[in-house]
mmCIF file of C-alpha atoms in Angstrom:
data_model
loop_
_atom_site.group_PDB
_atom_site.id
_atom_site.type_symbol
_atom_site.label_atom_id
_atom_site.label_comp_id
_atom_site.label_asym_id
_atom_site.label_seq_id
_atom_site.Cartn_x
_atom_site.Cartn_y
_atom_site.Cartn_z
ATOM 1 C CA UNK O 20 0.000 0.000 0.000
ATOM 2 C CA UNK O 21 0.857 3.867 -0.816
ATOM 3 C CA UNK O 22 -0.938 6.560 0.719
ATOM 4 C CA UNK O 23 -0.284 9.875 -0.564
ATOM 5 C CA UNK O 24 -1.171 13.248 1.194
ATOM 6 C CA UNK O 25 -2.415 15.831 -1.142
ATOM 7 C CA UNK O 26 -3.882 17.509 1.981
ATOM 8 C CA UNK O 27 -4.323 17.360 5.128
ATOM 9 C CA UNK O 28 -5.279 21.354 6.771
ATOM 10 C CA UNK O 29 -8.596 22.270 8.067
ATOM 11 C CA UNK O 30 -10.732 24.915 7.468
ATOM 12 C CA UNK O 31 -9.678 27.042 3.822
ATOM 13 C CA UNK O 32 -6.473 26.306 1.615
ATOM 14 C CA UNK O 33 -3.747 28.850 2.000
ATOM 15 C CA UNK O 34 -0.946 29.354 -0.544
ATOM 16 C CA UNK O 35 1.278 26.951 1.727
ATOM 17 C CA UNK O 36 -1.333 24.501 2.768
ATOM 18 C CA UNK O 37 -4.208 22.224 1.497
ATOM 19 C CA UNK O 38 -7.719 21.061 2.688
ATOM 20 C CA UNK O 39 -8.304 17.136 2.745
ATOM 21 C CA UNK O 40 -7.423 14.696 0.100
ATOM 22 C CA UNK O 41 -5.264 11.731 -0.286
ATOM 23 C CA UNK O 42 -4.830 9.050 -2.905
ATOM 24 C CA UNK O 43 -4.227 5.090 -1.739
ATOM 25 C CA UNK O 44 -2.954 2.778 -4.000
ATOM 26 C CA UNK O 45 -3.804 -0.738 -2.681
ATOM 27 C CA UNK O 46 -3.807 -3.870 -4.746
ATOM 28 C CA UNK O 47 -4.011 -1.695 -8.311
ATOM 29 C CA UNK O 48 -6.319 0.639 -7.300
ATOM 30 C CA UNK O 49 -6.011 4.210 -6.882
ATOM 31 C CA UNK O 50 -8.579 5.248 -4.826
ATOM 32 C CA UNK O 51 -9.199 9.139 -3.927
ATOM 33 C CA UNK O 52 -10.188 9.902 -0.790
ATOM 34 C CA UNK O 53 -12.164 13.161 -0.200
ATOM 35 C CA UNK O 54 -11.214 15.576 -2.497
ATOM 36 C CA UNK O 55 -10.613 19.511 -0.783
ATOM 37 C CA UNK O 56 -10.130 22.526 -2.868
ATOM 38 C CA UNK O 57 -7.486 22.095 -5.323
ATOM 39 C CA UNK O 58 -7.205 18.520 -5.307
ATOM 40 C CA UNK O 59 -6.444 18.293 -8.793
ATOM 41 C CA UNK O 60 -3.591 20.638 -8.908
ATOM 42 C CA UNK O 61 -1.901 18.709 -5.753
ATOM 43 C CA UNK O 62 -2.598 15.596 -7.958
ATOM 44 C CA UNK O 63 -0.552 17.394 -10.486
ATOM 45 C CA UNK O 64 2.371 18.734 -8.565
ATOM 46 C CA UNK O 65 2.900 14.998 -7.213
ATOM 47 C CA UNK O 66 2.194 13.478 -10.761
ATOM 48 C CA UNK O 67 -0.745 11.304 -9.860
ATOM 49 C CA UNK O 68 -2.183 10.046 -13.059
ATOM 50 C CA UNK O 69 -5.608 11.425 -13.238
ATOM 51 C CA UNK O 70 -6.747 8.340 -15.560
ATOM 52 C CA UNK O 71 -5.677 5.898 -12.597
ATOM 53 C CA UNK O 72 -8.896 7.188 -10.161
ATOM 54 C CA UNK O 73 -11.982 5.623 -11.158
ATOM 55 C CA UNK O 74 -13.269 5.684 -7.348
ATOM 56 C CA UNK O 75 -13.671 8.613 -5.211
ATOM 57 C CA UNK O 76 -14.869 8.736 -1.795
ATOM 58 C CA UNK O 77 -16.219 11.282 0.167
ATOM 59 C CA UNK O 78 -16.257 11.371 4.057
ATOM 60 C CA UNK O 79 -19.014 14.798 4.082
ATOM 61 C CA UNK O 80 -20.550 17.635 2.459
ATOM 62 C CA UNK O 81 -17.915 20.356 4.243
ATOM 63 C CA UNK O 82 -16.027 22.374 2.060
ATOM 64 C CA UNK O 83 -13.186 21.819 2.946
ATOM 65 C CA UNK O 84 -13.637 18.120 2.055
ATOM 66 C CA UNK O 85 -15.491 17.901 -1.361
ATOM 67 C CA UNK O 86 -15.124 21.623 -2.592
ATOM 68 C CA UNK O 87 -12.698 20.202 -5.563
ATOM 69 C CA UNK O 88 -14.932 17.259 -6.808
ATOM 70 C CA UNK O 89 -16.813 19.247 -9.261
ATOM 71 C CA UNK O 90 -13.374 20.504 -10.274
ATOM 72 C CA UNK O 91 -11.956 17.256 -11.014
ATOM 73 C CA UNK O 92 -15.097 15.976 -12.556
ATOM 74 C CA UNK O 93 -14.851 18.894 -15.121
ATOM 75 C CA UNK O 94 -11.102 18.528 -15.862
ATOM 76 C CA UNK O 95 -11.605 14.562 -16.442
ATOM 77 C CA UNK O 96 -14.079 15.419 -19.058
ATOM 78 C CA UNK O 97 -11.966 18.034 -20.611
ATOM 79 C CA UNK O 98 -8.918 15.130 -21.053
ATOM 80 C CA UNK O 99 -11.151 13.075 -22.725
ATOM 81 C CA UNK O 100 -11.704 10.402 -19.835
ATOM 82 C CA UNK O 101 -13.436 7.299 -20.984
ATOM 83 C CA UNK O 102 -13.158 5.394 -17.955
ATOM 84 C CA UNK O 103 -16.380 4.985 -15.577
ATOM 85 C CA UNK O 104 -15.825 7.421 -12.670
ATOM 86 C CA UNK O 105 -18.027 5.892 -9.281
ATOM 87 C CA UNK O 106 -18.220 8.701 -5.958
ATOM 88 C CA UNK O 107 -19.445 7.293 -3.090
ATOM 89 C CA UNK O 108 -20.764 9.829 -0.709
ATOM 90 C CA UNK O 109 -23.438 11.530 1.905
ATOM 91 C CA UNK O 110 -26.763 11.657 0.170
ATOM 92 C CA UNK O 111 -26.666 14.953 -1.468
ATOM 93 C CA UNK O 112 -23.802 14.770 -3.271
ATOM 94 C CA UNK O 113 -25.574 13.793 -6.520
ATOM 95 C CA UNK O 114 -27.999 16.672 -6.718
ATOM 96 C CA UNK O 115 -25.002 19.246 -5.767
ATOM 97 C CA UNK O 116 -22.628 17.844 -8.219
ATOM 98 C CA UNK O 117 -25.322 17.098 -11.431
ATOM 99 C CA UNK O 118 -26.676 20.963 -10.869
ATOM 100 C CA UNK O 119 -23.400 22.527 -11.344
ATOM 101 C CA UNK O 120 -22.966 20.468 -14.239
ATOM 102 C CA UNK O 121 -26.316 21.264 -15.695
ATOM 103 C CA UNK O 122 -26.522 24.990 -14.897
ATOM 104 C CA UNK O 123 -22.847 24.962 -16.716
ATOM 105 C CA UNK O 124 -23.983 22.725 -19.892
ATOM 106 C CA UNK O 125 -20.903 20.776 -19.220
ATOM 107 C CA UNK O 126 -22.026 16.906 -19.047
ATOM 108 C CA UNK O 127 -19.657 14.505 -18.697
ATOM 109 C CA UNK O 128 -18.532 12.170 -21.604
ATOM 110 C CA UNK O 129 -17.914 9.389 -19.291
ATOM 111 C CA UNK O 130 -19.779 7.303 -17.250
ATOM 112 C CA UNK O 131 -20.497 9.551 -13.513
ATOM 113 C CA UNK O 132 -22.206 7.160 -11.300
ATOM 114 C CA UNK O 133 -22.684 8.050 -7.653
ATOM 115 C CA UNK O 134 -23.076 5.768 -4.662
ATOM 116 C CA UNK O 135 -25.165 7.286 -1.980
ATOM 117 C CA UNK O 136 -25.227 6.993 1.884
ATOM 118 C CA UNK O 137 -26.964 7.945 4.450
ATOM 119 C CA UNK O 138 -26.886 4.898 6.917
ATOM 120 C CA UNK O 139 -25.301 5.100 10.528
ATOM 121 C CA UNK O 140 -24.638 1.676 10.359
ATOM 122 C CA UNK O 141 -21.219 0.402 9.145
ATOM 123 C CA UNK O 142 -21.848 -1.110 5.377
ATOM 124 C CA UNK O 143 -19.938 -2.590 2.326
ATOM 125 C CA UNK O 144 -19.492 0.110 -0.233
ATOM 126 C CA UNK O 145 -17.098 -1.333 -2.350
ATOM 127 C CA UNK O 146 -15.322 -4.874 -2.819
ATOM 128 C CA UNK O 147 -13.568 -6.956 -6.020
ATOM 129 C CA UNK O 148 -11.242 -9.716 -5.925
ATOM 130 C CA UNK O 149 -9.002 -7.751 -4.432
ATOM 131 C CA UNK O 150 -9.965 -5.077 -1.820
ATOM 132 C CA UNK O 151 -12.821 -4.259 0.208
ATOM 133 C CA UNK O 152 -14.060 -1.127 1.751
ATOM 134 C CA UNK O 153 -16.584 -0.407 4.270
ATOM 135 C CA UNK O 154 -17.620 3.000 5.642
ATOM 136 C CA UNK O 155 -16.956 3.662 9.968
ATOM 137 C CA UNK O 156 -20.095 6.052 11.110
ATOM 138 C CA UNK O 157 -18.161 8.825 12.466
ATOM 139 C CA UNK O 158 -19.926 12.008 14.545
ATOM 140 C CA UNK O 159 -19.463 14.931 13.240
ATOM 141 C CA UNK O 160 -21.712 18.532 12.883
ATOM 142 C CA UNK O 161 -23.149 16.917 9.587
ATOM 143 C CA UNK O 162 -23.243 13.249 8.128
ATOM 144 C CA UNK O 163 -19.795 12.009 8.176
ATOM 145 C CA UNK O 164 -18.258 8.395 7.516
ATOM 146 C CA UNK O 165 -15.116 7.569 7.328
ATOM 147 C CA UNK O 166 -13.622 4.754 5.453
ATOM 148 C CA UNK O 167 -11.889 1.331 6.064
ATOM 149 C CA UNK O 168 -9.851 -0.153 3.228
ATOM 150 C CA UNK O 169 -8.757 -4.396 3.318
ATOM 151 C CA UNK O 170 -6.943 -6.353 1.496
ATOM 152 C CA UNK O 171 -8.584 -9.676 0.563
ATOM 153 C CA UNK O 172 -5.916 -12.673 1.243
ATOM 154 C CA UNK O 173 -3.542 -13.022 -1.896
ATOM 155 C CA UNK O 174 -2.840 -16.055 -3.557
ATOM 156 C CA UNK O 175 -0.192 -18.705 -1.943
ATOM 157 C CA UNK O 176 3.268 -18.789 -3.176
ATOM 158 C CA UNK O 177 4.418 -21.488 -5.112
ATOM 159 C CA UNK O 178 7.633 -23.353 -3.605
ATOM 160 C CA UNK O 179 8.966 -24.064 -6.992
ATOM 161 C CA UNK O 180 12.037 -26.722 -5.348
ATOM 162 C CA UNK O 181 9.687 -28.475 -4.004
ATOM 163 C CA UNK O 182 7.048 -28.487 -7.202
ATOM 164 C CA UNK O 183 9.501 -29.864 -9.484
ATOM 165 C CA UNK O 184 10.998 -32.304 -6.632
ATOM 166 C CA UNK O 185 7.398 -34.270 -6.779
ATOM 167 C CA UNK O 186 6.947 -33.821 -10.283
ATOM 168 C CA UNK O 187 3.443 -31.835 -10.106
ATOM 169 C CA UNK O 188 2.529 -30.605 -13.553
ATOM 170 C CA UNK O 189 1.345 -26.955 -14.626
ATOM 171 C CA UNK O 190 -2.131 -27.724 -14.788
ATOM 172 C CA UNK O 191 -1.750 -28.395 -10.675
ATOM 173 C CA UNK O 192 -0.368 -24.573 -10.200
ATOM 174 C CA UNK O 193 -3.713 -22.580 -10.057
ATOM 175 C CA UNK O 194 -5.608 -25.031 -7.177
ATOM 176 C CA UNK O 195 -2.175 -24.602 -5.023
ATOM 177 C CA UNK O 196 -2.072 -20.775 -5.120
ATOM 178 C CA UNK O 197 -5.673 -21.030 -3.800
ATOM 179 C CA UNK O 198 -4.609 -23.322 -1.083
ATOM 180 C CA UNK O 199 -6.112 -26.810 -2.466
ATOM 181 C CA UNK O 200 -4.367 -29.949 -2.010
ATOM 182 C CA UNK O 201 -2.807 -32.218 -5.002
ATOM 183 C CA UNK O 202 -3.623 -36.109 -5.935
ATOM 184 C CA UNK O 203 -1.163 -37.443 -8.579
ATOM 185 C CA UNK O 204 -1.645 -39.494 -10.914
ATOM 186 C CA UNK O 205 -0.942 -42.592 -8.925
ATOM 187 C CA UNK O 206 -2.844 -41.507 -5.933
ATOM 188 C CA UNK O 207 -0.310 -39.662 -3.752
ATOM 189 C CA UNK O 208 -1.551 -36.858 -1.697
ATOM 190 C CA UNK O 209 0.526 -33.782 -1.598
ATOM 191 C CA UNK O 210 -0.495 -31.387 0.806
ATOM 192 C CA UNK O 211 -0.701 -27.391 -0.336
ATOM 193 C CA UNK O 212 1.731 -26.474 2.502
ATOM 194 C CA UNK O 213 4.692 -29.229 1.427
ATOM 195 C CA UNK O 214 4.469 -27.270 -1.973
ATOM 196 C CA UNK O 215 3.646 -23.608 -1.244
ATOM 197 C CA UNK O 216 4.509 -20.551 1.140
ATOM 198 C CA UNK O 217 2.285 -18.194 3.191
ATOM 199 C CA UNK O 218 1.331 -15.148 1.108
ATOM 200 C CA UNK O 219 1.628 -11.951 3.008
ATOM 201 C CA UNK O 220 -0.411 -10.684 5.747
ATOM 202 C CA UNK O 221 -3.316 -8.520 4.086
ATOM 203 C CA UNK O 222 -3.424 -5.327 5.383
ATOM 204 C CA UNK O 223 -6.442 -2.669 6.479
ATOM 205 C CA UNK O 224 -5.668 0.744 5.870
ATOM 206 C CA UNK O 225 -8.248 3.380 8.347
ATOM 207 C CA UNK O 226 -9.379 7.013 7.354
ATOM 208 C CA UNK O 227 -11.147 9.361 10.368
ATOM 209 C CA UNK O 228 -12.174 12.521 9.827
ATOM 210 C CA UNK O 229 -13.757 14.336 10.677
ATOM 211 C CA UNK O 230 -15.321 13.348 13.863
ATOM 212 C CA UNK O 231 -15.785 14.249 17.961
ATOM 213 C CA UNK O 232 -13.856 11.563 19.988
ATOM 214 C CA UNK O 233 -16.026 8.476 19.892
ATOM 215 C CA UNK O 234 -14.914 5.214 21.055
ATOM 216 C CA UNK O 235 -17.544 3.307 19.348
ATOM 217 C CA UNK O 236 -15.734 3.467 16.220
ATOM 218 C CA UNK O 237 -13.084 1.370 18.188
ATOM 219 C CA UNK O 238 -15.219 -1.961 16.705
ATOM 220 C CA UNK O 239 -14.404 -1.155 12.864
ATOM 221 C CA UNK O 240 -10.869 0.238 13.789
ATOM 222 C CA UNK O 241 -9.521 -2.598 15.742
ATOM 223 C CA UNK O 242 -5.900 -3.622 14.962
ATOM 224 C CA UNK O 243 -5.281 -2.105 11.767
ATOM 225 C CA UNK O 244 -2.459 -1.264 10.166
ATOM 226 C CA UNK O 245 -2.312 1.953 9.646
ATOM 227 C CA UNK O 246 -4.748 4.927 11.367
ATOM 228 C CA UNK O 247 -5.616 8.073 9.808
ATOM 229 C CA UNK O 248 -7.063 10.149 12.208
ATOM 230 C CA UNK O 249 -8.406 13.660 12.281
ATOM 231 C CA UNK O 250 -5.679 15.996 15.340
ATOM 232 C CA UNK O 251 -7.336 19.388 14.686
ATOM 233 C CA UNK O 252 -6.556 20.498 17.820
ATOM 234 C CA UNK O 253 -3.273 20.702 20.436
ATOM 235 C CA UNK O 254 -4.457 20.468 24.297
ATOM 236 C CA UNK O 255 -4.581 23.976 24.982
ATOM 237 C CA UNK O 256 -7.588 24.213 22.831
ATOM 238 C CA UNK O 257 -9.417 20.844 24.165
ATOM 239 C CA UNK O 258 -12.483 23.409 24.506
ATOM 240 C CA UNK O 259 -12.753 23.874 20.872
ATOM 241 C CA UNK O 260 -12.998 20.570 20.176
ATOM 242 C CA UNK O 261 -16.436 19.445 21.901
ATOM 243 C CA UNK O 262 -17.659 22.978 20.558
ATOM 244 C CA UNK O 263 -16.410 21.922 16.950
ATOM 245 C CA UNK O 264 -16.854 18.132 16.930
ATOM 246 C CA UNK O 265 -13.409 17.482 16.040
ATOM 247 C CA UNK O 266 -10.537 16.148 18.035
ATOM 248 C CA UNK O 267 -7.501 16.955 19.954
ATOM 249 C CA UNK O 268 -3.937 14.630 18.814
ATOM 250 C CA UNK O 269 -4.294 13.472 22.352
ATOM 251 C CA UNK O 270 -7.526 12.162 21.708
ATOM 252 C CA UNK O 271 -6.793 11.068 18.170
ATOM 253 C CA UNK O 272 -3.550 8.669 20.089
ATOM 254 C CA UNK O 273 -6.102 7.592 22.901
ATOM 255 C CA UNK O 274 -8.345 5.662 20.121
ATOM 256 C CA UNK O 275 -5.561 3.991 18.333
ATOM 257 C CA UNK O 276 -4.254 2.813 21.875
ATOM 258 C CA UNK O 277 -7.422 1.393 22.289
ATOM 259 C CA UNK O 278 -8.021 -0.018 19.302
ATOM 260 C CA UNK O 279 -4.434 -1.265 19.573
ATOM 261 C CA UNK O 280 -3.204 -0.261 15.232
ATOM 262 C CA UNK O 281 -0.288 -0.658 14.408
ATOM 263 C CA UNK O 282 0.337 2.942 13.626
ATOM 264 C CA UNK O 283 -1.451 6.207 13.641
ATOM 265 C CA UNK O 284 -1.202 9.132 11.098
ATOM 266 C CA UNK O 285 -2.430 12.578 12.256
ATOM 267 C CA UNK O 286 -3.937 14.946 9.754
ATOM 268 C CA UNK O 287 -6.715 17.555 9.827
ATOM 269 C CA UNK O 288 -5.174 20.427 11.480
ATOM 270 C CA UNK O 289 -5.977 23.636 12.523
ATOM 271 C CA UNK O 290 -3.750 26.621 10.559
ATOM 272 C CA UNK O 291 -3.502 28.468 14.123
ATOM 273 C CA UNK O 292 -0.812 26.637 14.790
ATOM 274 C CA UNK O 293 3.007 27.114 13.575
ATOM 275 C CA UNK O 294 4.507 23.454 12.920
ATOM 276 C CA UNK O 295 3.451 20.126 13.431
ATOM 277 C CA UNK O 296 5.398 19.096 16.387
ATOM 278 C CA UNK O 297 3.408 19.980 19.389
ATOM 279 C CA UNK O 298 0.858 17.188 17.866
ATOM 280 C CA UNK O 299 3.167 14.723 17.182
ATOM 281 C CA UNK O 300 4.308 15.129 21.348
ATOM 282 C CA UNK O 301 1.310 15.313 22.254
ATOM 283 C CA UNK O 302 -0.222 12.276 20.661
ATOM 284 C CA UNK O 303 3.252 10.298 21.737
ATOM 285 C CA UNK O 304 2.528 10.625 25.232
ATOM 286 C CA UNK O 305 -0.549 8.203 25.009
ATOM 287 C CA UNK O 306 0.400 6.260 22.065
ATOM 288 C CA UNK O 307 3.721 5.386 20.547
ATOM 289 C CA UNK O 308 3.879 5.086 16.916
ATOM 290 C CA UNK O 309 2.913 8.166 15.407
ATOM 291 C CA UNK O 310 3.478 10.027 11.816
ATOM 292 C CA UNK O 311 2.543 13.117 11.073
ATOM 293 C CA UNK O 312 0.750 13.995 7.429
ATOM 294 C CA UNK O 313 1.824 16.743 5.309
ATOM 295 C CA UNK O 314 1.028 17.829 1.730
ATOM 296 C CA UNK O 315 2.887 16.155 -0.681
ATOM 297 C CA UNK O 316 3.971 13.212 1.994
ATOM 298 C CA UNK O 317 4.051 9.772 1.272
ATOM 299 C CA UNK O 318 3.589 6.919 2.957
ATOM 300 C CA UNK O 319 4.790 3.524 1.761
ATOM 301 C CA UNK O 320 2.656 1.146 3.974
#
């Protein structure tokens, strides 16, 4: 997996910062997630091949979250996309997107199909032979969800020395990768592990934001990978962040303690603060393994 930050400021964009949007490339896919004002020119700058996104999802209707969708939907039809684009977002998102294209007599020449939501119940939005993502009901001042992204178990690894040691033909190779057993010709049973290794552990990759703290997303979260999680505020300004629904780092590094991931990524800040830092400190105090986002940041998962 590849995560890459396009953004990851709250609030407005600023000449030296971006609002929310990052691209995940997991098992061929390249999937957008939330798409802030100027999306497409950070997709640019850190040469993100627009042709490569054929799902976008949306966590909520704030500005600072979706304001570059119609954007990107615009400049796809202007390159001549052909590719089916799917958005899967709040319920809403249809009727704000479709208007701007009708009231601008711009419709797209590919196919724009959008997936809507509007349950508070965790659900399957997306899934293939590959991945599968399901939305975590977050609580936030509007409908927010965020998103959890798994990879499906990959196929077994062939131990070649020991495949040509017992003789097992070709025709044999497809049924071990998908973890069957092997009769020969003469009756001998070769079991799949004699002839094959473990495939890599799949992973889950978490996105959270924005939300109030709320430990009952602990259920979808639990031992992931990697975290994503929404640190608009530092300590001093715990007050804003009941008032605001959003959350503190400290808070952010109390749920991925107790929903014991692997790692947590902090993102979402507030622009009142100068450097990143104080959350990174902050969050380490309750929870070890933290990164901090920035624009144009990678993470290689």
């Amino acid at each position: 997996m590849k995560l890459s930050i396009m953004g990851c400021y709250a609030a407005t964009p600023r000449t030296i910062t971006n609002p929310t949007s990052q691209v995940l490339e997991i098992r061929n896919h390249h999937f957008l997630i939330d798409c802030g004002e100027g999306t497409q020119v950070q997709l640019r700058k850190n040469k993100i091949n627009f042709s490569k996104i054929n799902h976008i999802f949306i966590s909520h209707l704030h500005g600072d979250h979706c304001y570059g969708l119609i954007g990107l939907v615009s400049t796809f039809m202007m390159l001549n996309r052909q590719n089916d684009l799917h958005i899967y977002g709040p319920k809403g998102i249809k009727e704000i997107i479709l208007l701007q294209l009708k009231l601008s007599n711009a419709w797209t020449t590919y196919g724009l199909f959008f997936h809507e939501l509007e349950t508070t119940e965790s659900q399957i939005i997306f899934e293939d032979e590959k991945v599968i993502v399901t939305t975590i009901p977050l609580k936030h001042r509007v409908y927010t969800n965020g998103f959890l992204f798994s990879e499906k178990p990959k196929d077994r690894k062939l131990n070649m020395e020991n495949i040509l040691l017992n003789k097992v033909e070709k025709c044999y190779y497809q049924n071990l990768k998908k973890g069957k057993d092997v009769t020969l010709d003469d009756g001998t049973l070769l079991e799949n592990k004699r002839l094959t290794f473990d495939p890599p552990t799949p992973q889950q990759y978490a996105f959270c934001s924005d939300t109030v703290y709320d430990e009952s997303i602990i259920q979808y979260i639990q031992n992931v990978d990697f975290l994503y999680h929404e640190s608009t505020f530092l300590d001093s300004e715990a007050h804003l962040s009941e008032k605001t629904m959003h959350c503190t780092a400290k808070q952010a590094a109390t749920i991925a303690h107790k929903a014991n991931v692997k790692k947590l990524i902090l993102g979402h800040y507030s622009t009142r603060y100068f450097g990143l830092e104080g959350f990174k400190k902050e969050a380490e105090s309750i929870f070890p393994n933290v990164m901090l986002a920035d624009d144009g940041k990678i993470f290689e998962l």
